[in-house]
């Protein structure tokens, strides 16, 4: 089996409402959808969601990297040769993990379809029975977040994820405590600061105010790359710490383990270049006694399904948050959500049916290469 054609779609997914986090506000979500075709008639889908603040990739630049470098290089290759495909992309250009993830995910979709197996059966099988997800709340005033949290509980969500980190840390503490008061002590609450607290000292002071609020974890309180700072925060507070933006490579993970800088890690396919490396990271974390989450860069059904397949295949991946399709007013796939669970279809590959008409409708730029 050989890859004979690649079509790259630059799309913008419209959101139900603006997505607000510490470092940006998104009116829509730009993404790249990759379609790979093979000489035996199979079609595989991949997705890249570049983020200049996290992966260092810009939407239009990632399109050009795939067009000029990665896609011409993999035409003619067997998608099962995933180690060689990653090696070739790495030799052509360092970093650019989201662009590489698009290729990786499309290759796994092709592998699964060729083997007549869902992707999770190719990387470990079904290690967990249920995949659930939280209700994600963007940054707003404390009373608004509290009211939305109450509505999420009424809708049947089993956990909440609060975005904070914009403005003063004390304002975030007020937001979090307002939500906790609104939903009671038993509802699991995860807090994502997205690097928004400026120093380890500020983070420690804020977290100490939350130690009685039964918070599941505080995610990435300080800037990415400051792994020593994460370790300091963890040593001085009682709330579990999750590493997110600081974890982008296996080297980062080894340093986090060495410094005991986190209780939990957030693996995102867009940060680590896809399914291949995500599964490796989870297994490495398991050896270190760490739990994992598969996180989201607000992908469509394509990228979200890829993340859920990884989560399905690893025992120590205990949470997921791939909720992009729920945030879009228009989508291209059919990944099935029913609060608080998501359901993989069990069909070969990613198990997602992509609507080609809808894909064309949302495409703002397209490029194709054939051999």
GROMACS .gro file of C-alpha atoms in nm:
model
  371
    1UNK     CA    1   0.000   0.000   0.000
    2UNK     CA    2   0.138   0.339  -0.105
    3UNK     CA    3   0.021   0.696  -0.055
    4UNK     CA    4  -0.056   0.834  -0.400
    5UNK     CA    5  -0.246   1.157  -0.334
    6UNK     CA    6  -0.268   1.423  -0.063
    7UNK     CA    7  -0.526   1.702  -0.043
    8UNK     CA    8  -0.482   1.977   0.213
    9UNK     CA    9  -0.777   2.192   0.326
   10UNK     CA   10  -0.739   2.509   0.530
   11UNK     CA   11  -1.068   2.550   0.716
   12UNK     CA   12  -1.222   2.775   0.977
   13UNK     CA   13  -1.469   2.609   1.210
   14UNK     CA   14  -1.737   2.854   1.332
   15UNK     CA   15  -1.786   2.854   1.710
   16UNK     CA   16  -2.115   2.872   1.898
   17UNK     CA   17  -1.958   3.151   2.106
   18UNK     CA   18  -1.606   3.298   2.133
   19UNK     CA   19  -1.356   3.067   2.306
   20UNK     CA   20  -1.171   3.272   2.568
   21UNK     CA   21  -0.853   3.154   2.741
   22UNK     CA   22  -0.570   3.338   2.916
   23UNK     CA   23  -0.365   3.428   2.608
   24UNK     CA   24  -0.623   3.458   2.327
   25UNK     CA   25  -0.986   3.491   2.225
   26UNK     CA   26  -1.095   3.282   1.927
   27UNK     CA   27  -1.398   3.395   1.720
   28UNK     CA   28  -1.354   3.078   1.511
   29UNK     CA   29  -1.109   2.788   1.505
   30UNK     CA   30  -0.860   2.761   1.217
   31UNK     CA   31  -0.749   2.408   1.129
   32UNK     CA   32  -0.595   2.206   0.850
   33UNK     CA   33  -0.770   1.890   0.730
   34UNK     CA   34  -0.550   1.644   0.541
   35UNK     CA   35  -0.690   1.377   0.307
   36UNK     CA   36  -0.451   1.098   0.205
   37UNK     CA   37  -0.540   0.844  -0.067
   38UNK     CA   38  -0.365   0.517  -0.147
   39UNK     CA   39  -0.310   0.299  -0.449
   40UNK     CA   40  -0.562   0.044  -0.318
   41UNK     CA   41  -0.843   0.298  -0.292
   42UNK     CA   42  -0.836   0.384   0.079
   43UNK     CA   43  -0.888   0.737   0.212
   44UNK     CA   44  -0.746   0.859   0.543
   45UNK     CA   45  -0.811   1.184   0.728
   46UNK     CA   46  -0.580   1.385   0.952
   47UNK     CA   47  -0.599   1.722   1.124
   48UNK     CA   48  -0.364   1.995   1.240
   49UNK     CA   49  -0.468   2.273   1.478
   50UNK     CA   50  -0.163   2.499   1.494
   51UNK     CA   51  -0.129   2.740   1.786
   52UNK     CA   52   0.141   3.004   1.770
   53UNK     CA   53   0.123   3.046   2.149
   54UNK     CA   54   0.185   2.677   2.225
   55UNK     CA   55   0.333   2.482   1.934
   56UNK     CA   56   0.495   2.784   1.769
   57UNK     CA   57   0.303   2.726   1.445
   58UNK     CA   58   0.079   2.970   1.262
   59UNK     CA   59  -0.222   2.857   1.057
   60UNK     CA   60  -0.098   2.979   0.718
   61UNK     CA   61   0.263   2.881   0.789
   62UNK     CA   62   0.163   2.525   0.882
   63UNK     CA   63  -0.022   2.500   0.551
   64UNK     CA   64   0.298   2.591   0.366
   65UNK     CA   65   0.514   2.350   0.571
   66UNK     CA   66   0.284   2.063   0.478
   67UNK     CA   67   0.259   2.177   0.116
   68UNK     CA   68   0.628   2.242   0.053
   69UNK     CA   69   0.797   1.984   0.276
   70UNK     CA   70   0.604   1.706   0.446
   71UNK     CA   71   0.347   1.601   0.187
   72UNK     CA   72   0.584   1.582  -0.112
   73UNK     CA   73   0.816   1.373   0.107
   74UNK     CA   74   0.560   1.110   0.207
   75UNK     CA   75   0.398   1.057  -0.134
   76UNK     CA   76   0.485   0.700  -0.235
   77UNK     CA   77   0.542   0.582   0.122
   78UNK     CA   78   0.352   0.306   0.302
   79UNK     CA   79   0.143   0.455   0.588
   80UNK     CA   80   0.235   0.156   0.804
   81UNK     CA   81   0.597   0.281   0.800
   82UNK     CA   82   0.510   0.540   1.060
   83UNK     CA   83   0.853   0.542   1.225
   84UNK     CA   84   1.016   0.621   0.890
   85UNK     CA   85   0.752   0.882   0.809
   86UNK     CA   86   0.819   1.067   1.135
   87UNK     CA   87   1.194   1.034   1.082
   88UNK     CA   88   1.164   1.185   0.734
   89UNK     CA   89   0.954   1.476   0.858
   90UNK     CA   90   1.194   1.540   1.147
   91UNK     CA   91   1.490   1.545   0.907
   92UNK     CA   92   1.313   1.802   0.689
   93UNK     CA   93   1.214   2.041   0.968
   94UNK     CA   94   1.242   2.058   1.344
   95UNK     CA   95   0.937   2.102   1.569
   96UNK     CA   96   0.611   2.186   1.383
   97UNK     CA   97   0.426   1.913   1.576
   98UNK     CA   98   0.072   2.002   1.467
   99UNK     CA   99   0.164   1.981   1.099
  100UNK     CA  100   0.329   1.645   1.166
  101UNK     CA  101   0.022   1.532   1.360
  102UNK     CA  102  -0.196   1.579   1.052
  103UNK     CA  103   0.020   1.332   0.859
  104UNK     CA  104   0.042   1.093   1.154
  105UNK     CA  105  -0.334   1.084   1.216
  106UNK     CA  106  -0.417   1.032   0.846
  107UNK     CA  107  -0.166   0.745   0.832
  108UNK     CA  108  -0.323   0.574   1.134
  109UNK     CA  109  -0.667   0.616   0.977
  110UNK     CA  110  -0.532   0.440   0.666
  111UNK     CA  111  -0.365   0.167   0.874
  112UNK     CA  112  -0.686   0.091   1.057
  113UNK     CA  113  -0.888   0.080   0.737
  114UNK     CA  114  -0.631  -0.148   0.572
  115UNK     CA  115  -0.639  -0.383   0.872
  116UNK     CA  116  -1.018  -0.353   0.916
  117UNK     CA  117  -0.956  -0.248   1.278
  118UNK     CA  118  -1.021   0.064   1.485
  119UNK     CA  119  -0.702   0.256   1.555
  120UNK     CA  120  -0.705   0.171   1.926
  121UNK     CA  121  -0.664  -0.198   1.836
  122UNK     CA  122  -0.339  -0.111   1.659
  123UNK     CA  123  -0.184   0.063   1.961
  124UNK     CA  124  -0.292  -0.138   2.265
  125UNK     CA  125  -0.655  -0.242   2.230
  126UNK     CA  126  -0.947  -0.140   2.447
  127UNK     CA  127  -0.798  -0.067   2.790
  128UNK     CA  128  -1.092   0.135   2.923
  129UNK     CA  129  -1.467   0.090   2.903
  130UNK     CA  130  -1.587   0.452   2.901
  131UNK     CA  131  -1.452   0.780   2.764
  132UNK     CA  132  -1.594   1.086   2.935
  133UNK     CA  133  -1.527   1.457   2.901
  134UNK     CA  134  -1.583   1.773   3.109
  135UNK     CA  135  -1.786   2.082   3.042
  136UNK     CA  136  -1.530   2.350   2.953
  137UNK     CA  137  -1.609   2.704   3.072
  138UNK     CA  138  -1.432   3.002   2.915
  139UNK     CA  139  -1.310   3.294   3.126
  140UNK     CA  140  -1.598   3.518   3.238
  141UNK     CA  141  -1.713   3.697   3.552
  142UNK     CA  142  -1.743   3.472   3.860
  143UNK     CA  143  -2.122   3.490   3.871
  144UNK     CA  144  -2.155   3.402   3.500
  145UNK     CA  145  -1.918   3.104   3.527
  146UNK     CA  146  -2.104   2.987   3.838
  147UNK     CA  147  -2.439   3.001   3.658
  148UNK     CA  148  -2.302   2.816   3.354
  149UNK     CA  149  -2.152   2.554   3.586
  150UNK     CA  150  -2.493   2.493   3.748
  151UNK     CA  151  -2.651   2.451   3.405
  152UNK     CA  152  -2.378   2.202   3.307
  153UNK     CA  153  -2.458   1.992   3.613
  154UNK     CA  154  -2.827   1.998   3.522
  155UNK     CA  155  -2.737   1.886   3.167
  156UNK     CA  156  -2.565   1.575   3.302
  157UNK     CA  157  -2.196   1.664   3.285
  158UNK     CA  158  -1.986   1.467   3.533
  159UNK     CA  159  -1.698   1.716   3.565
  160UNK     CA  160  -1.607   2.078   3.494
  161UNK     CA  161  -1.298   2.241   3.348
  162UNK     CA  162  -1.255   2.610   3.427
  163UNK     CA  163  -1.042   2.834   3.209
  164UNK     CA  164  -0.872   3.106   3.413
  165UNK     CA  165  -0.549   3.307   3.399
  166UNK     CA  166  -0.667   3.639   3.255
  167UNK     CA  167  -0.618   3.939   3.482
  168UNK     CA  168  -0.514   3.911   3.846
  169UNK     CA  169  -0.471   3.572   4.013
  170UNK     CA  170  -0.708   3.678   4.291
  171UNK     CA  171  -0.982   3.727   4.032
  172UNK     CA  172  -0.927   3.366   3.924
  173UNK     CA  173  -0.951   3.246   4.282
  174UNK     CA  174  -1.285   3.427   4.307
  175UNK     CA  175  -1.406   3.260   3.985
  176UNK     CA  176  -1.309   2.915   4.106
  177UNK     CA  177  -1.461   2.952   4.451
  178UNK     CA  178  -1.782   3.093   4.302
  179UNK     CA  179  -1.817   2.785   4.082
  180UNK     CA  180  -1.741   2.553   4.373
  181UNK     CA  181  -2.009   2.718   4.585
  182UNK     CA  182  -2.259   2.693   4.299
  183UNK     CA  183  -2.212   2.319   4.229
  184UNK     CA  184  -2.131   2.185   4.576
  185UNK     CA  185  -1.827   2.001   4.704
  186UNK     CA  186  -1.864   1.673   4.515
  187UNK     CA  187  -1.857   1.790   4.151
  188UNK     CA  188  -1.505   1.736   4.011
  189UNK     CA  189  -1.350   2.067   3.907
  190UNK     CA  190  -1.033   2.099   3.700
  191UNK     CA  191  -0.867   2.439   3.671
  192UNK     CA  192  -0.663   2.539   3.364
  193UNK     CA  193  -0.454   2.853   3.406
  194UNK     CA  194  -0.296   2.832   3.057
  195UNK     CA  195   0.029   2.987   3.186
  196UNK     CA  196  -0.161   3.291   3.317
  197UNK     CA  197  -0.007   3.330   3.663
  198UNK     CA  198   0.316   3.519   3.615
  199UNK     CA  199   0.543   3.354   3.872
  200UNK     CA  200   0.567   3.053   4.098
  201UNK     CA  201   0.518   3.283   4.398
  202UNK     CA  202   0.189   3.418   4.263
  203UNK     CA  203   0.078   3.065   4.177
  204UNK     CA  204   0.159   2.930   4.523
  205UNK     CA  205  -0.033   3.214   4.692
  206UNK     CA  206  -0.338   3.151   4.470
  207UNK     CA  207  -0.336   2.774   4.506
  208UNK     CA  208  -0.312   2.789   4.884
  209UNK     CA  209  -0.647   2.968   4.885
  210UNK     CA  210  -0.795   2.673   4.693
  211UNK     CA  211  -0.664   2.391   4.908
  212UNK     CA  212  -1.001   2.345   5.080
  213UNK     CA  213  -1.204   2.363   4.759
  214UNK     CA  214  -1.154   2.002   4.646
  215UNK     CA  215  -0.990   2.091   4.313
  216UNK     CA  216  -0.891   1.790   4.101
  217UNK     CA  217  -0.580   1.968   3.973
  218UNK     CA  218  -0.432   2.300   3.867
  219UNK     CA  219  -0.313   2.287   3.507
  220UNK     CA  220  -0.007   2.476   3.384
  221UNK     CA  221  -0.018   2.769   3.630
  222UNK     CA  222   0.300   2.936   3.497
  223UNK     CA  223   0.471   2.989   3.163
  224UNK     CA  224   0.568   2.695   2.947
  225UNK     CA  225   0.926   2.576   2.979
  226UNK     CA  226   0.962   2.664   3.347
  227UNK     CA  227   0.964   2.305   3.468
  228UNK     CA  228   1.167   2.398   3.776
  229UNK     CA  229   0.897   2.648   3.864
  230UNK     CA  230   0.630   2.378   3.835
  231UNK     CA  231   0.835   2.160   4.068
  232UNK     CA  232   0.858   2.444   4.321
  233UNK     CA  233   0.483   2.502   4.311
  234UNK     CA  234   0.413   2.132   4.354
  235UNK     CA  235   0.646   2.110   4.654
  236UNK     CA  236   0.476   2.404   4.832
  237UNK     CA  237   0.107   2.329   4.772
  238UNK     CA  238  -0.139   2.047   4.837
  239UNK     CA  239  -0.344   2.064   4.514
  240UNK     CA  240  -0.224   1.828   4.237
  241UNK     CA  241  -0.035   1.997   3.952
  242UNK     CA  242  -0.079   1.913   3.584
  243UNK     CA  243   0.181   1.995   3.316
  244UNK     CA  244   0.040   2.098   2.978
  245UNK     CA  245   0.221   2.356   2.765
  246UNK     CA  246   0.549   2.257   2.935
  247UNK     CA  247   0.507   1.906   2.792
  248UNK     CA  248   0.571   1.899   2.418
  249UNK     CA  249   0.835   1.631   2.369
  250UNK     CA  250   0.967   1.315   2.527
  251UNK     CA  251   1.262   1.520   2.652
  252UNK     CA  252   1.019   1.748   2.836
  253UNK     CA  253   0.849   1.447   2.992
  254UNK     CA  254   1.177   1.303   3.116
  255UNK     CA  255   1.264   1.637   3.277
  256UNK     CA  256   0.922   1.660   3.442
  257UNK     CA  257   0.970   1.310   3.581
  258UNK     CA  258   1.325   1.385   3.695
  259UNK     CA  259   1.225   1.702   3.882
  260UNK     CA  260   0.895   1.556   4.010
  261UNK     CA  261   0.731   1.865   3.865
  262UNK     CA  262   0.378   1.734   3.810
  263UNK     CA  263   0.125   1.483   3.940
  264UNK     CA  264  -0.053   1.452   3.606
  265UNK     CA  265   0.044   1.527   3.246
  266UNK     CA  266  -0.175   1.656   2.964
  267UNK     CA  267  -0.083   1.488   2.637
  268UNK     CA  268  -0.206   1.664   2.324
  269UNK     CA  269  -0.157   1.517   1.979
  270UNK     CA  270  -0.098   1.864   1.838
  271UNK     CA  271   0.193   1.920   2.077
  272UNK     CA  272   0.365   1.583   2.033
  273UNK     CA  273   0.310   1.524   1.658
  274UNK     CA  274   0.030   1.271   1.671
  275UNK     CA  275  -0.079   0.927   1.784
  276UNK     CA  276   0.263   0.762   1.751
  277UNK     CA  277   0.434   0.981   2.010
  278UNK     CA  278   0.127   1.028   2.232
  279UNK     CA  279   0.109   0.654   2.298
  280UNK     CA  280   0.481   0.647   2.376
  281UNK     CA  281   0.448   0.937   2.620
  282UNK     CA  282   0.162   0.768   2.804
  283UNK     CA  283   0.362   0.448   2.843
  284UNK     CA  284   0.665   0.641   2.971
  285UNK     CA  285   0.448   0.824   3.222
  286UNK     CA  286   0.303   0.492   3.335
  287UNK     CA  287   0.652   0.365   3.412
  288UNK     CA  288   0.704   0.675   3.629
  289UNK     CA  289   0.376   0.620   3.814
  290UNK     CA  290   0.206   0.922   3.658
  291UNK     CA  291  -0.152   0.955   3.538
  292UNK     CA  292  -0.235   1.118   3.205
  293UNK     CA  293  -0.501   1.314   3.028
  294UNK     CA  294  -0.554   1.345   2.654
  295UNK     CA  295  -0.617   1.711   2.598
  296UNK     CA  296  -0.761   1.925   2.322
  297UNK     CA  297  -0.651   2.207   2.097
  298UNK     CA  298  -1.018   2.238   1.991
  299UNK     CA  299  -1.005   1.987   1.707
  300UNK     CA  300  -1.293   1.866   1.491
  301UNK     CA  301  -1.425   1.508   1.494
  302UNK     CA  302  -1.111   1.398   1.308
  303UNK     CA  303  -0.848   1.516   1.556
  304UNK     CA  304  -1.073   1.452   1.856
  305UNK     CA  305  -1.135   1.091   1.751
  306UNK     CA  306  -0.760   1.041   1.715
  307UNK     CA  307  -0.708   1.155   2.073
  308UNK     CA  308  -0.988   0.934   2.201
  309UNK     CA  309  -0.832   0.629   2.034
  310UNK     CA  310  -0.510   0.693   2.227
  311UNK     CA  311  -0.710   0.736   2.549
  312UNK     CA  312  -0.894   0.411   2.485
  313UNK     CA  313  -0.567   0.220   2.449
  314UNK     CA  314  -0.388   0.315   2.773
  315UNK     CA  315  -0.481   0.223   3.130
  316UNK     CA  316  -0.311   0.526   3.287
  317UNK     CA  317  -0.500   0.779   3.072
  318UNK     CA  318  -0.775   0.858   3.320
  319UNK     CA  319  -0.933   1.169   3.169
  320UNK     CA  320  -1.001   1.337   2.836
  321UNK     CA  321  -1.123   1.679   2.728
  322UNK     CA  322  -1.161   1.660   2.351
  323UNK     CA  323  -1.473   1.873   2.321
  324UNK     CA  324  -1.404   2.073   2.004
  325UNK     CA  325  -1.699   1.931   1.808
  326UNK     CA  326  -1.936   2.046   2.083
  327UNK     CA  327  -1.809   2.403   2.052
  328UNK     CA  328  -1.859   2.431   1.675
  329UNK     CA  329  -2.179   2.547   1.508
  330UNK     CA  330  -2.070   2.361   1.193
  331UNK     CA  331  -1.855   2.048   1.171
  332UNK     CA  332  -1.730   1.794   0.916
  333UNK     CA  333  -1.751   1.464   1.106
  334UNK     CA  334  -1.986   1.249   1.312
  335UNK     CA  335  -1.807   1.173   1.639
  336UNK     CA  336  -2.087   1.090   1.885
  337UNK     CA  337  -2.121   1.271   2.219
  338UNK     CA  338  -2.385   1.201   2.484
  339UNK     CA  339  -2.325   1.369   2.822
  340UNK     CA  340  -2.094   1.281   2.983
  341UNK     CA  341  -1.955   1.022   2.739
  342UNK     CA  342  -1.814   1.010   2.387
  343UNK     CA  343  -1.856   0.698   2.179
  344UNK     CA  344  -1.611   0.566   1.922
  345UNK     CA  345  -1.792   0.384   1.644
  346UNK     CA  346  -1.567   0.076   1.638
  347UNK     CA  347  -1.540   0.109   1.261
  348UNK     CA  348  -1.197   0.069   1.095
  349UNK     CA  349  -0.951   0.354   1.129
  350UNK     CA  350  -1.065   0.660   1.320
  351UNK     CA  351  -1.423   0.546   1.272
  352UNK     CA  352  -1.532   0.895   1.164
  353UNK     CA  353  -1.734   0.964   0.851
  354UNK     CA  354  -1.631   1.297   0.697
  355UNK     CA  355  -1.890   1.489   0.497
  356UNK     CA  356  -1.706   1.602   0.179
  357UNK     CA  357  -1.968   1.866   0.101
  358UNK     CA  358  -1.931   2.021   0.443
  359UNK     CA  359  -1.551   2.005   0.418
  360UNK     CA  360  -1.559   2.196   0.090
  361UNK     CA  361  -1.802   2.450   0.236
  362UNK     CA  362  -1.570   2.534   0.527
  363UNK     CA  363  -1.249   2.528   0.318
  364UNK     CA  364  -1.087   2.866   0.261
  365UNK     CA  365  -0.780   2.733   0.077
  366UNK     CA  366  -0.694   2.400  -0.084
  367UNK     CA  367  -0.391   2.228  -0.236
  368UNK     CA  368  -0.340   1.881  -0.387
  369UNK     CA  369  -0.042   1.668  -0.486
  370UNK     CA  370  -0.052   1.336  -0.674
  371UNK     CA  371   0.197   1.075  -0.783
   0.00000   0.00000   0.00000
